[in-house]
Amino acid sequence: MPPTISLTPATLKAFFDEVALLIGEDNVSRDHSSGALTGALAQTTYGNAFSKADTNLLAGAVRPETVQEVQEIIKLANKHQVYLWTRQEPWLRWYWTRRQRDRGAGRAPHDPDIEINEEYGYAILEPGVLFLDLYEEIQRRGLKLWPSVPAIGWGSVVGNTLDRGFGYTPNGEHSQSQCGMEVVLPDGTLLRTGSGAMSDNATWALYKSGFGPSLDGLFYQSNLGIVTKIGMHITPAPEAYATVEVDVPLESDLIPLVGTLSDLMRRSIILNSPSIANIFRIALTSEKPEVLSQIGPYMKADSCVPYDLLERIRVEERWGFWRAYFSLYGSVEMLSALKATSVPSDKAVPGVQFKYREWAGLPGAALLAAEDIKTEVVPHSGIPTVEPLGIVDLRGERGGGHICFSPVIPPSGRELYDWYLAAKKRTADAKFDFFADFHVYPRYVIAIDLVIYTMGEEQRLHELYKQLLHDAGEQRFMEYRTQVGYMDTVASKLDFNDFAFGKFVQTLKDTFDPNGVLSPGKSGVWVTGRNM
């Protein structure tokens, strides 16, 4: 069991007093709610904006604006032995920004600067930069770049990347597109990785490796430092572009669909990660009144939509059981050839259907996403949206939530299908719907079982999550990321050679953060022997 964190009121007061002298009392919250904006469930808290549970409540919050302030705050945390958990509240900053703009007010409390290089296709970003901010700045400057954004575009680019999040352009594998970091270490030392280890090196955001050991990976899903800047590579706007939807009719067609798509990615014919939806997700997001009226009676707590009904809808609508979404990027001359080679044949998958939207473009002219593409089901051209948030209100009441169980699975389709059948049954037995959000890469699949729930179903939801974790462990699959409450459980599955990985990381933690002040327990990493 992890140690219990306990701090005296006197210790907290002394820490907050010194921090207030540094950054001002207005930037210090001495409890878990002061200074926080109203959350999605009308609660005022720095806790989970999408939960009514009072677990993991904070003792307070401090809001530094500069790297130097971060350095000084972490030194004060060591002095007073106060434990910090770094976070960026994308929902709250997005909400504040939109609310103030609607009212004609000024800037958010801190609008970070964004350095963008169009010629080389990169940006250098602080944690406060949202995907929406990056996109809007590219549009404001009229740059020919398509930034990668996740399904919900409100989040922090830095936060998403460090948690190995992903988007939908050819640079959508964010951890691989990251190049160069600036990090405040647990003792307050400022470090730059890769080429940034040399002062004023011009390739900091261009060449990731640098000289000597590569350090960037130590700060992913990590409590070994606070990342204050990252470089991110951005896809140049193409001359020609097409979105592709591929429907396959049978549940078992998931196997050839995934196998074909991953092969096309390995051969660099498809450049961005295809995402795959199942029939429940297709029906739920169809916006067709005749479909929604049929599934509507089952969209409520303690219920799930029957698969015989979904199959009847699929036949009536001539949809596939599975639908893959991806896009094609290239020159005008390339596009027709890419279309001819980028989809499964009817011989490989009988009954396969295709749907294209094409922008043929002009030689030498880049497509402008905001003007030419405008809207997409999936943001393959880098236009951020927050519309998918509406799904949390579709289970019979407003103010619901969602959780993702997300194992990493080999890309043949065979292993994914076996896992899916078991997870689908677990999910249905728990009276939830299996909302598939599978992401295909050249050599792996992130298989997301996205579960929508009402607040009254949280306890049953977490029982399901524990079962899915257990099953994946038995199949020797691990999640690519998880919620705070499950980090120790996921870390406990990393058992190779008597848990050598965890022991090594704990040695790093003990060495560089001996007081254990930074994000204790993040990814299951705790300092040794610390009675917190």
PDB file of N, CA and C in Angstrom, residues 107-200:
ATOM      1  N   ARG A 107      -7.793  39.108 -21.435  1.00  0.00           N
ATOM      2  CA  ARG A 107      -7.102  37.843 -21.566  1.00  0.00           C
ATOM      3  C   ARG A 107      -7.346  36.951 -20.348  1.00  0.00           C
ATOM      4  N   ALA A 108      -7.061  35.665 -20.513  1.00  0.00           N
ATOM      5  CA  ALA A 108      -7.085  34.739 -19.389  1.00  0.00           C
ATOM      6  C   ALA A 108      -5.977  35.126 -18.415  1.00  0.00           C
ATOM      7  N   PRO A 109      -5.989  34.571 -17.183  1.00  0.00           N
ATOM      8  CA  PRO A 109      -4.992  34.949 -16.192  1.00  0.00           C
ATOM      9  C   PRO A 109      -3.564  34.872 -16.718  1.00  0.00           C
ATOM     10  N   HIS A 110      -3.267  33.887 -17.547  1.00  0.00           N
ATOM     11  CA  HIS A 110      -1.941  33.841 -18.158  1.00  0.00           C
ATOM     12  C   HIS A 110      -2.061  33.217 -19.539  1.00  0.00           C
ATOM     13  N   ASP A 111      -1.879  34.010 -20.563  1.00  0.00           N
ATOM     14  CA  ASP A 111      -1.859  33.497 -21.927  1.00  0.00           C
ATOM     15  C   ASP A 111      -0.407  33.298 -22.323  1.00  0.00           C
ATOM     16  N   PRO A 112       0.062  32.059 -22.367  1.00  0.00           N
ATOM     17  CA  PRO A 112       1.478  31.834 -22.611  1.00  0.00           C
ATOM     18  C   PRO A 112       1.863  32.212 -24.039  1.00  0.00           C
ATOM     19  N   ASP A 113       3.139  32.588 -24.190  1.00  0.00           N
ATOM     20  CA  ASP A 113       3.668  32.844 -25.511  1.00  0.00           C
ATOM     21  C   ASP A 113       3.830  31.526 -26.261  1.00  0.00           C
ATOM     22  N   ILE A 114       3.693  31.577 -27.581  1.00  0.00           N
ATOM     23  CA  ILE A 114       3.835  30.407 -28.430  1.00  0.00           C
ATOM     24  C   ILE A 114       4.848  30.721 -29.521  1.00  0.00           C
ATOM     25  N   GLU A 115       5.939  29.979 -29.557  1.00  0.00           N
ATOM     26  CA  GLU A 115       6.934  30.134 -30.613  1.00  0.00           C
ATOM     27  C   GLU A 115       6.644  29.103 -31.709  1.00  0.00           C
ATOM     28  N   ILE A 116       6.433  29.563 -32.934  1.00  0.00           N
ATOM     29  CA  ILE A 116       6.111  28.668 -34.048  1.00  0.00           C
ATOM     30  C   ILE A 116       7.059  28.956 -35.202  1.00  0.00           C
ATOM     31  N   ASN A 117       7.611  27.897 -35.774  1.00  0.00           N
ATOM     32  CA  ASN A 117       8.484  28.013 -36.935  1.00  0.00           C
ATOM     33  C   ASN A 117       7.810  27.311 -38.111  1.00  0.00           C
ATOM     34  N   GLU A 118       7.326  28.097 -39.074  1.00  0.00           N
ATOM     35  CA  GLU A 118       6.610  27.528 -40.221  1.00  0.00           C
ATOM     36  C   GLU A 118       7.565  26.792 -41.158  1.00  0.00           C
ATOM     37  N   GLU A 119       8.749  27.324 -41.367  1.00  0.00           N
ATOM     38  CA  GLU A 119       9.675  26.724 -42.328  1.00  0.00           C
ATOM     39  C   GLU A 119      10.013  25.286 -41.948  1.00  0.00           C
ATOM     40  N   TYR A 120      10.315  25.054 -40.672  1.00  0.00           N
ATOM     41  CA  TYR A 120      10.712  23.717 -40.226  1.00  0.00           C
ATOM     42  C   TYR A 120       9.550  22.925 -39.638  1.00  0.00           C
ATOM     43  N   GLY A 121       8.428  23.561 -39.392  1.00  0.00           N
ATOM     44  CA  GLY A 121       7.257  22.862 -38.891  1.00  0.00           C
ATOM     45  C   GLY A 121       7.386  22.434 -37.441  1.00  0.00           C
ATOM     46  N   TYR A 122       7.560  23.392 -36.526  1.00  0.00           N
ATOM     47  CA  TYR A 122       7.585  23.055 -35.107  1.00  0.00           C
ATOM     48  C   TYR A 122       7.080  24.226 -34.290  1.00  0.00           C
ATOM     49  N   ALA A 123       6.758  23.929 -33.032  1.00  0.00           N
ATOM     50  CA  ALA A 123       6.403  24.958 -32.055  1.00  0.00           C
ATOM     51  C   ALA A 123       7.104  24.639 -30.752  1.00  0.00           C
ATOM     52  N   ILE A 124       7.410  25.656 -29.959  1.00  0.00           N
ATOM     53  CA  ILE A 124       7.905  25.491 -28.600  1.00  0.00           C
ATOM     54  C   ILE A 124       6.849  26.063 -27.668  1.00  0.00           C
ATOM     55  N   LEU A 125       6.379  25.232 -26.737  1.00  0.00           N
ATOM     56  CA  LEU A 125       5.161  25.532 -25.992  1.00  0.00           C
ATOM     57  C   LEU A 125       5.372  25.380 -24.496  1.00  0.00           C
ATOM     58  N   GLU A 126       4.638  26.197 -23.719  1.00  0.00           N
ATOM     59  CA  GLU A 126       4.559  26.072 -22.271  1.00  0.00           C
ATOM     60  C   GLU A 126       3.339  25.229 -21.894  1.00  0.00           C
ATOM     61  N   PRO A 127       3.258  24.758 -20.634  1.00  0.00           N
ATOM     62  CA  PRO A 127       2.126  23.902 -20.240  1.00  0.00           C
ATOM     63  C   PRO A 127       0.760  24.563 -20.379  1.00  0.00           C
ATOM     64  N   GLY A 128       0.690  25.896 -20.292  1.00  0.00           N
ATOM     65  CA  GLY A 128      -0.605  26.567 -20.374  1.00  0.00           C
ATOM     66  C   GLY A 128      -1.189  26.679 -21.759  1.00  0.00           C
ATOM     67  N   VAL A 129      -0.454  26.269 -22.797  1.00  0.00           N
ATOM     68  CA  VAL A 129      -0.955  26.382 -24.165  1.00  0.00           C
ATOM     69  C   VAL A 129      -1.911  25.231 -24.461  1.00  0.00           C
ATOM     70  N   LEU A 130      -3.148  25.547 -24.775  1.00  0.00           N
ATOM     71  CA  LEU A 130      -4.133  24.539 -25.157  1.00  0.00           C
ATOM     72  C   LEU A 130      -4.018  24.255 -26.650  1.00  0.00           C
ATOM     73  N   PHE A 131      -4.541  23.112 -27.065  1.00  0.00           N
ATOM     74  CA  PHE A 131      -4.603  22.811 -28.502  1.00  0.00           C
ATOM     75  C   PHE A 131      -5.374  23.900 -29.243  1.00  0.00           C
ATOM     76  N   LEU A 132      -6.429  24.402 -28.616  1.00  0.00           N
ATOM     77  CA  LEU A 132      -7.188  25.501 -29.211  1.00  0.00           C
ATOM     78  C   LEU A 132      -6.322  26.737 -29.388  1.00  0.00           C
ATOM     79  N   ASP A 133      -5.466  27.031 -28.407  1.00  0.00           N
ATOM     80  CA  ASP A 133      -4.583  28.191 -28.500  1.00  0.00           C
ATOM     81  C   ASP A 133      -3.614  28.050 -29.670  1.00  0.00           C
ATOM     82  N   LEU A 134      -3.005  26.860 -29.783  1.00  0.00           N
ATOM     83  CA  LEU A 134      -2.024  26.635 -30.844  1.00  0.00           C
ATOM     84  C   LEU A 134      -2.678  26.775 -32.214  1.00  0.00           C
ATOM     85  N   TYR A 135      -3.846  26.157 -32.373  1.00  0.00           N
ATOM     86  CA  TYR A 135      -4.555  26.252 -33.651  1.00  0.00           C
ATOM     87  C   TYR A 135      -4.907  27.703 -33.975  1.00  0.00           C
ATOM     88  N   GLU A 136      -5.443  28.414 -33.001  1.00  0.00           N
ATOM     89  CA  GLU A 136      -5.866  29.793 -33.250  1.00  0.00           C
ATOM     90  C   GLU A 136      -4.675  30.697 -33.567  1.00  0.00           C
ATOM     91  N   GLU A 137      -3.526  30.431 -32.937  1.00  0.00           N
ATOM     92  CA  GLU A 137      -2.347  31.241 -33.231  1.00  0.00           C
ATOM     93  C   GLU A 137      -1.842  30.959 -34.645  1.00  0.00           C
ATOM     94  N   ILE A 138      -1.900  29.708 -35.070  1.00  0.00           N
ATOM     95  CA  ILE A 138      -1.517  29.373 -36.447  1.00  0.00           C
ATOM     96  C   ILE A 138      -2.446  30.070 -37.439  1.00  0.00           C
ATOM     97  N   GLN A 139      -3.741  30.101 -37.136  1.00  0.00           N
ATOM     98  CA  GLN A 139      -4.692  30.784 -38.021  1.00  0.00           C
ATOM     99  C   GLN A 139      -4.445  32.291 -38.021  1.00  0.00           C
ATOM    100  N   ARG A 140      -4.168  32.850 -36.846  1.00  0.00           N
ATOM    101  CA  ARG A 140      -3.948  34.299 -36.753  1.00  0.00           C
ATOM    102  C   ARG A 140      -2.751  34.734 -37.595  1.00  0.00           C
ATOM    103  N   ARG A 141      -1.719  33.903 -37.605  1.00  0.00           N
ATOM    104  CA  ARG A 141      -0.517  34.244 -38.362  1.00  0.00           C
ATOM    105  C   ARG A 141      -0.602  33.797 -39.824  1.00  0.00           C
ATOM    106  N   GLY A 142      -1.643  33.044 -40.185  1.00  0.00           N
ATOM    107  CA  GLY A 142      -1.782  32.572 -41.561  1.00  0.00           C
ATOM    108  C   GLY A 142      -0.711  31.574 -41.961  1.00  0.00           C
ATOM    109  N   LEU A 143      -0.322  30.691 -41.032  1.00  0.00           N
ATOM    110  CA  LEU A 143       0.751  29.735 -41.297  1.00  0.00           C
ATOM    111  C   LEU A 143       0.208  28.488 -41.990  1.00  0.00           C
ATOM    112  N   LYS A 144       1.026  27.888 -42.831  1.00  0.00           N
ATOM    113  CA  LYS A 144       0.630  26.693 -43.587  1.00  0.00           C
ATOM    114  C   LYS A 144       1.023  25.439 -42.811  1.00  0.00           C
ATOM    115  N   LEU A 145       0.349  25.271 -41.678  1.00  0.00           N
ATOM    116  CA  LEU A 145       0.619  24.152 -40.778  1.00  0.00           C
ATOM    117  C   LEU A 145      -0.699  23.569 -40.284  1.00  0.00           C
ATOM    118  N   TRP A 146      -0.735  22.227 -40.123  1.00  0.00           N
ATOM    119  CA  TRP A 146      -1.890  21.538 -39.561  1.00  0.00           C
ATOM    120  C   TRP A 146      -1.470  20.885 -38.244  1.00  0.00           C
ATOM    121  N   PRO A 147      -1.765  21.504 -37.108  1.00  0.00           N
ATOM    122  CA  PRO A 147      -1.345  20.936 -35.822  1.00  0.00           C
ATOM    123  C   PRO A 147      -2.172  19.699 -35.477  1.00  0.00           C
ATOM    124  N   SER A 148      -1.552  18.744 -34.825  1.00  0.00           N
ATOM    125  CA  SER A 148      -2.291  17.578 -34.356  1.00  0.00           C
ATOM    126  C   SER A 148      -3.088  17.953 -33.116  1.00  0.00           C
ATOM    127  N   VAL A 149      -4.364  17.560 -33.095  1.00  0.00           N
ATOM    128  CA  VAL A 149      -5.212  17.804 -31.930  1.00  0.00           C
ATOM    129  C   VAL A 149      -5.924  16.499 -31.573  1.00  0.00           C
ATOM    130  N   PRO A 150      -6.203  16.278 -30.294  1.00  0.00           N
ATOM    131  CA  PRO A 150      -6.967  15.092 -29.900  1.00  0.00           C
ATOM    132  C   PRO A 150      -8.446  15.271 -30.189  1.00  0.00           C
ATOM    133  N   ALA A 151      -9.240  14.267 -29.847  1.00  0.00           N
ATOM    134  CA  ALA A 151     -10.670  14.299 -30.146  1.00  0.00           C
ATOM    135  C   ALA A 151     -11.351  15.493 -29.490  1.00  0.00           C
ATOM    136  N   ILE A 152     -10.927  15.828 -28.267  1.00  0.00           N
ATOM    137  CA  ILE A 152     -11.438  17.003 -27.561  1.00  0.00           C
ATOM    138  C   ILE A 152     -10.293  17.993 -27.479  1.00  0.00           C
ATOM    139  N   GLY A 153     -10.452  19.156 -28.108  1.00  0.00           N
ATOM    140  CA  GLY A 153      -9.328  20.041 -28.341  1.00  0.00           C
ATOM    141  C   GLY A 153      -9.027  21.036 -27.252  1.00  0.00           C
ATOM    142  N   TRP A 154      -9.597  20.884 -26.062  1.00  0.00           N
ATOM    143  CA  TRP A 154      -9.380  21.889 -25.038  1.00  0.00           C
ATOM    144  C   TRP A 154      -8.072  21.695 -24.269  1.00  0.00           C
ATOM    145  N   GLY A 155      -7.474  20.513 -24.316  1.00  0.00           N
ATOM    146  CA  GLY A 155      -6.419  20.148 -23.389  1.00  0.00           C
ATOM    147  C   GLY A 155      -5.112  20.877 -23.603  1.00  0.00           C
ATOM    148  N   SER A 156      -4.226  20.744 -22.627  1.00  0.00           N
ATOM    149  CA  SER A 156      -2.866  21.274 -22.705  1.00  0.00           C
ATOM    150  C   SER A 156      -2.044  20.407 -23.644  1.00  0.00           C
ATOM    151  N   VAL A 157      -1.344  21.028 -24.593  1.00  0.00           N
ATOM    152  CA  VAL A 157      -0.486  20.270 -25.506  1.00  0.00           C
ATOM    153  C   VAL A 157       0.601  19.559 -24.712  1.00  0.00           C
ATOM    154  N   VAL A 158       1.207  20.265 -23.767  1.00  0.00           N
ATOM    155  CA  VAL A 158       2.265  19.663 -22.954  1.00  0.00           C
ATOM    156  C   VAL A 158       1.701  18.525 -22.106  1.00  0.00           C
ATOM    157  N   GLY A 159       0.581  18.770 -21.421  1.00  0.00           N
ATOM    158  CA  GLY A 159      -0.008  17.744 -20.565  1.00  0.00           C
ATOM    159  C   GLY A 159      -0.402  16.505 -21.336  1.00  0.00           C
ATOM    160  N   ASN A 160      -1.036  16.689 -22.492  1.00  0.00           N
ATOM    161  CA  ASN A 160      -1.438  15.557 -23.322  1.00  0.00           C
ATOM    162  C   ASN A 160      -0.220  14.767 -23.787  1.00  0.00           C
ATOM    163  N   THR A 161       0.817  15.474 -24.228  1.00  0.00           N
ATOM    164  CA  THR A 161       2.006  14.808 -24.747  1.00  0.00           C
ATOM    165  C   THR A 161       2.715  14.013 -23.665  1.00  0.00           C
ATOM    166  N   LEU A 162       2.858  14.605 -22.481  1.00  0.00           N
ATOM    167  CA  LEU A 162       3.564  13.923 -21.401  1.00  0.00           C
ATOM    168  C   LEU A 162       2.805  12.708 -20.895  1.00  0.00           C
ATOM    169  N   ASP A 163       1.501  12.662 -21.121  1.00  0.00           N
ATOM    170  CA  ASP A 163       0.732  11.474 -20.749  1.00  0.00           C
ATOM    171  C   ASP A 163       0.547  10.536 -21.939  1.00  0.00           C
ATOM    172  N   ARG A 164       1.374  10.724 -22.979  1.00  0.00           N
ATOM    173  CA  ARG A 164       1.387   9.910 -24.193  1.00  0.00           C
ATOM    174  C   ARG A 164       0.041   9.945 -24.920  1.00  0.00           C
ATOM    175  N   GLY A 165      -0.579  11.131 -24.923  1.00  0.00           N
ATOM    176  CA  GLY A 165      -1.792  11.309 -25.699  1.00  0.00           C
ATOM    177  C   GLY A 165      -1.501  11.358 -27.187  1.00  0.00           C
ATOM    178  N   PHE A 166      -2.543  11.422 -27.981  1.00  0.00           N
ATOM    179  CA  PHE A 166      -2.366  11.386 -29.429  1.00  0.00           C
ATOM    180  C   PHE A 166      -3.424  12.221 -30.115  1.00  0.00           C
ATOM    181  N   GLY A 167      -3.155  12.530 -31.385  1.00  0.00           N
ATOM    182  CA  GLY A 167      -4.085  13.264 -32.228  1.00  0.00           C
ATOM    183  C   GLY A 167      -4.244  12.547 -33.554  1.00  0.00           C
ATOM    184  N   TYR A 168      -4.519  13.313 -34.621  1.00  0.00           N
ATOM    185  CA  TYR A 168      -5.017  12.664 -35.836  1.00  0.00           C
ATOM    186  C   TYR A 168      -4.318  13.078 -37.127  1.00  0.00           C
ATOM    187  N   THR A 169      -3.339  13.942 -37.082  1.00  0.00           N
ATOM    188  CA  THR A 169      -2.577  14.237 -38.295  1.00  0.00           C
ATOM    189  C   THR A 169      -1.403  13.268 -38.385  1.00  0.00           C
ATOM    190  N   PRO A 170      -0.567  13.337 -39.432  1.00  0.00           N
ATOM    191  CA  PRO A 170       0.611  12.466 -39.479  1.00  0.00           C
ATOM    192  C   PRO A 170       1.583  12.657 -38.314  1.00  0.00           C
ATOM    193  N   ASN A 171       1.510  13.772 -37.606  1.00  0.00           N
ATOM    194  CA  ASN A 171       2.299  13.961 -36.396  1.00  0.00           C
ATOM    195  C   ASN A 171       1.477  13.696 -35.142  1.00  0.00           C
ATOM    196  N   GLY A 172       0.483  12.825 -35.262  1.00  0.00           N
ATOM    197  CA  GLY A 172      -0.463  12.601 -34.176  1.00  0.00           C
ATOM    198  C   GLY A 172       0.037  11.756 -33.039  1.00  0.00           C
ATOM    199  N   GLU A 173       1.141  11.049 -33.200  1.00  0.00           N
ATOM    200  CA  GLU A 173       1.724  10.284 -32.105  1.00  0.00           C
ATOM    201  C   GLU A 173       2.595  11.266 -31.305  1.00  0.00           C
ATOM    202  N   HIS A 174       1.975  11.965 -30.370  1.00  0.00           N
ATOM    203  CA  HIS A 174       2.583  13.158 -29.801  1.00  0.00           C
ATOM    204  C   HIS A 174       3.910  12.893 -29.106  1.00  0.00           C
ATOM    205  N   SER A 175       4.046  11.755 -28.451  1.00  0.00           N
ATOM    206  CA  SER A 175       5.312  11.464 -27.775  1.00  0.00           C
ATOM    207  C   SER A 175       6.455  11.317 -28.771  1.00  0.00           C
ATOM    208  N   GLN A 176       6.143  10.899 -30.003  1.00  0.00           N
ATOM    209  CA  GLN A 176       7.164  10.768 -31.039  1.00  0.00           C
ATOM    210  C   GLN A 176       7.412  12.091 -31.757  1.00  0.00           C
ATOM    211  N   SER A 177       6.449  12.997 -31.732  1.00  0.00           N
ATOM    212  CA  SER A 177       6.602  14.304 -32.372  1.00  0.00           C
ATOM    213  C   SER A 177       7.222  15.332 -31.430  1.00  0.00           C
ATOM    214  N   GLN A 178       7.303  15.006 -30.148  1.00  0.00           N
ATOM    215  CA  GLN A 178       7.950  15.900 -29.186  1.00  0.00           C
ATOM    216  C   GLN A 178       9.454  15.911 -29.435  1.00  0.00           C
ATOM    217  N   CYS A 179      10.060  17.098 -29.355  1.00  0.00           N
ATOM    218  CA  CYS A 179      11.501  17.232 -29.599  1.00  0.00           C
ATOM    219  C   CYS A 179      12.060  18.347 -28.721  1.00  0.00           C
ATOM    220  N   GLY A 180      12.752  17.962 -27.670  1.00  0.00           N
ATOM    221  CA  GLY A 180      13.340  18.926 -26.755  1.00  0.00           C
ATOM    222  C   GLY A 180      12.425  19.256 -25.594  1.00  0.00           C
ATOM    223  N   MET A 181      12.982  19.260 -24.383  1.00  0.00           N
ATOM    224  CA  MET A 181      12.236  19.603 -23.173  1.00  0.00           C
ATOM    225  C   MET A 181      13.044  20.563 -22.319  1.00  0.00           C
ATOM    226  N   GLU A 182      12.324  21.389 -21.575  1.00  0.00           N
ATOM    227  CA  GLU A 182      12.888  22.142 -20.461  1.00  0.00           C
ATOM    228  C   GLU A 182      12.186  21.653 -19.206  1.00  0.00           C
ATOM    229  N   VAL A 183      12.976  21.300 -18.184  1.00  0.00           N
ATOM    230  CA  VAL A 183      12.428  20.628 -17.009  1.00  0.00           C
ATOM    231  C   VAL A 183      13.004  21.242 -15.739  1.00  0.00           C
ATOM    232  N   VAL A 184      12.120  21.504 -14.762  1.00  0.00           N
ATOM    233  CA  VAL A 184      12.559  21.860 -13.423  1.00  0.00           C
ATOM    234  C   VAL A 184      12.651  20.568 -12.616  1.00  0.00           C
ATOM    235  N   LEU A 185      13.852  20.244 -12.145  1.00  0.00           N
ATOM    236  CA  LEU A 185      14.066  19.025 -11.374  1.00  0.00           C
ATOM    237  C   LEU A 185      13.568  19.206  -9.938  1.00  0.00           C
ATOM    238  N   PRO A 186      13.424  18.123  -9.175  1.00  0.00           N
ATOM    239  CA  PRO A 186      12.852  18.238  -7.825  1.00  0.00           C
ATOM    240  C   PRO A 186      13.638  19.099  -6.850  1.00  0.00           C
ATOM    241  N   ASP A 187      14.897  19.431  -7.172  1.00  0.00           N
ATOM    242  CA  ASP A 187      15.639  20.348  -6.296  1.00  0.00           C
ATOM    243  C   ASP A 187      15.629  21.784  -6.811  1.00  0.00           C
ATOM    244  N   GLY A 188      14.881  22.036  -7.911  1.00  0.00           N
ATOM    245  CA  GLY A 188      14.786  23.372  -8.468  1.00  0.00           C
ATOM    246  C   GLY A 188      15.744  23.643  -9.607  1.00  0.00           C
ATOM    247  N   THR A 189      16.629  22.703  -9.927  1.00  0.00           N
ATOM    248  CA  THR A 189      17.561  22.878 -11.042  1.00  0.00           C
ATOM    249  C   THR A 189      16.800  22.876 -12.360  1.00  0.00           C
ATOM    250  N   LEU A 190      17.225  23.739 -13.297  1.00  0.00           N
ATOM    251  CA  LEU A 190      16.599  23.799 -14.614  1.00  0.00           C
ATOM    252  C   LEU A 190      17.447  23.010 -15.611  1.00  0.00           C
ATOM    253  N   LEU A 191      16.816  22.083 -16.313  1.00  0.00           N
ATOM    254  CA  LEU A 191      17.483  21.173 -17.254  1.00  0.00           C
ATOM    255  C   LEU A 191      16.864  21.327 -18.628  1.00  0.00           C
ATOM    256  N   ARG A 192      17.678  21.267 -19.675  1.00  0.00           N
ATOM    257  CA  ARG A 192      17.160  21.115 -21.034  1.00  0.00           C
ATOM    258  C   ARG A 192      17.720  19.824 -21.632  1.00  0.00           C
ATOM    259  N   THR A 193      16.859  19.101 -22.340  1.00  0.00           N
ATOM    260  CA  THR A 193      17.237  17.801 -22.876  1.00  0.00           C
ATOM    261  C   THR A 193      17.658  17.913 -24.334  1.00  0.00           C
ATOM    262  N   GLY A 194      18.216  16.795 -24.846  1.00  0.00           N
ATOM    263  CA  GLY A 194      18.577  16.724 -26.256  1.00  0.00           C
ATOM    264  C   GLY A 194      19.564  17.807 -26.641  1.00  0.00           C
ATOM    265  N   SER A 195      19.339  18.414 -27.800  1.00  0.00           N
ATOM    266  CA  SER A 195      20.232  19.473 -28.282  1.00  0.00           C
ATOM    267  C   SER A 195      20.174  20.715 -27.413  1.00  0.00           C
ATOM    268  N   GLY A 196      19.122  20.836 -26.617  1.00  0.00           N
ATOM    269  CA  GLY A 196      19.010  21.972 -25.710  1.00  0.00           C
ATOM    270  C   GLY A 196      20.029  21.970 -24.593  1.00  0.00           C
ATOM    271  N   ALA A 197      20.750  20.842 -24.428  1.00  0.00           N
ATOM    272  CA  ALA A 197      21.805  20.795 -23.416  1.00  0.00           C
ATOM    273  C   ALA A 197      22.932  21.785 -23.735  1.00  0.00           C
ATOM    274  N   MET A 198      23.027  22.202 -24.998  1.00  0.00           N
ATOM    275  CA  MET A 198      23.967  23.257 -25.386  1.00  0.00           C
ATOM    276  C   MET A 198      23.201  24.583 -25.441  1.00  0.00           C
ATOM    277  N   SER A 199      23.693  25.580 -24.739  1.00  0.00           N
ATOM    278  CA  SER A 199      23.018  26.886 -24.736  1.00  0.00           C
ATOM    279  C   SER A 199      22.871  27.417 -26.155  1.00  0.00           C
ATOM    280  N   ASP A 200      21.684  27.923 -26.448  1.00  0.00           N
ATOM    281  CA  ASP A 200      21.394  28.586 -27.724  1.00  0.00           C
ATOM    282  C   ASP A 200      21.592  27.674 -28.932  1.00  0.00           C
TER     283      ASP A 200
END
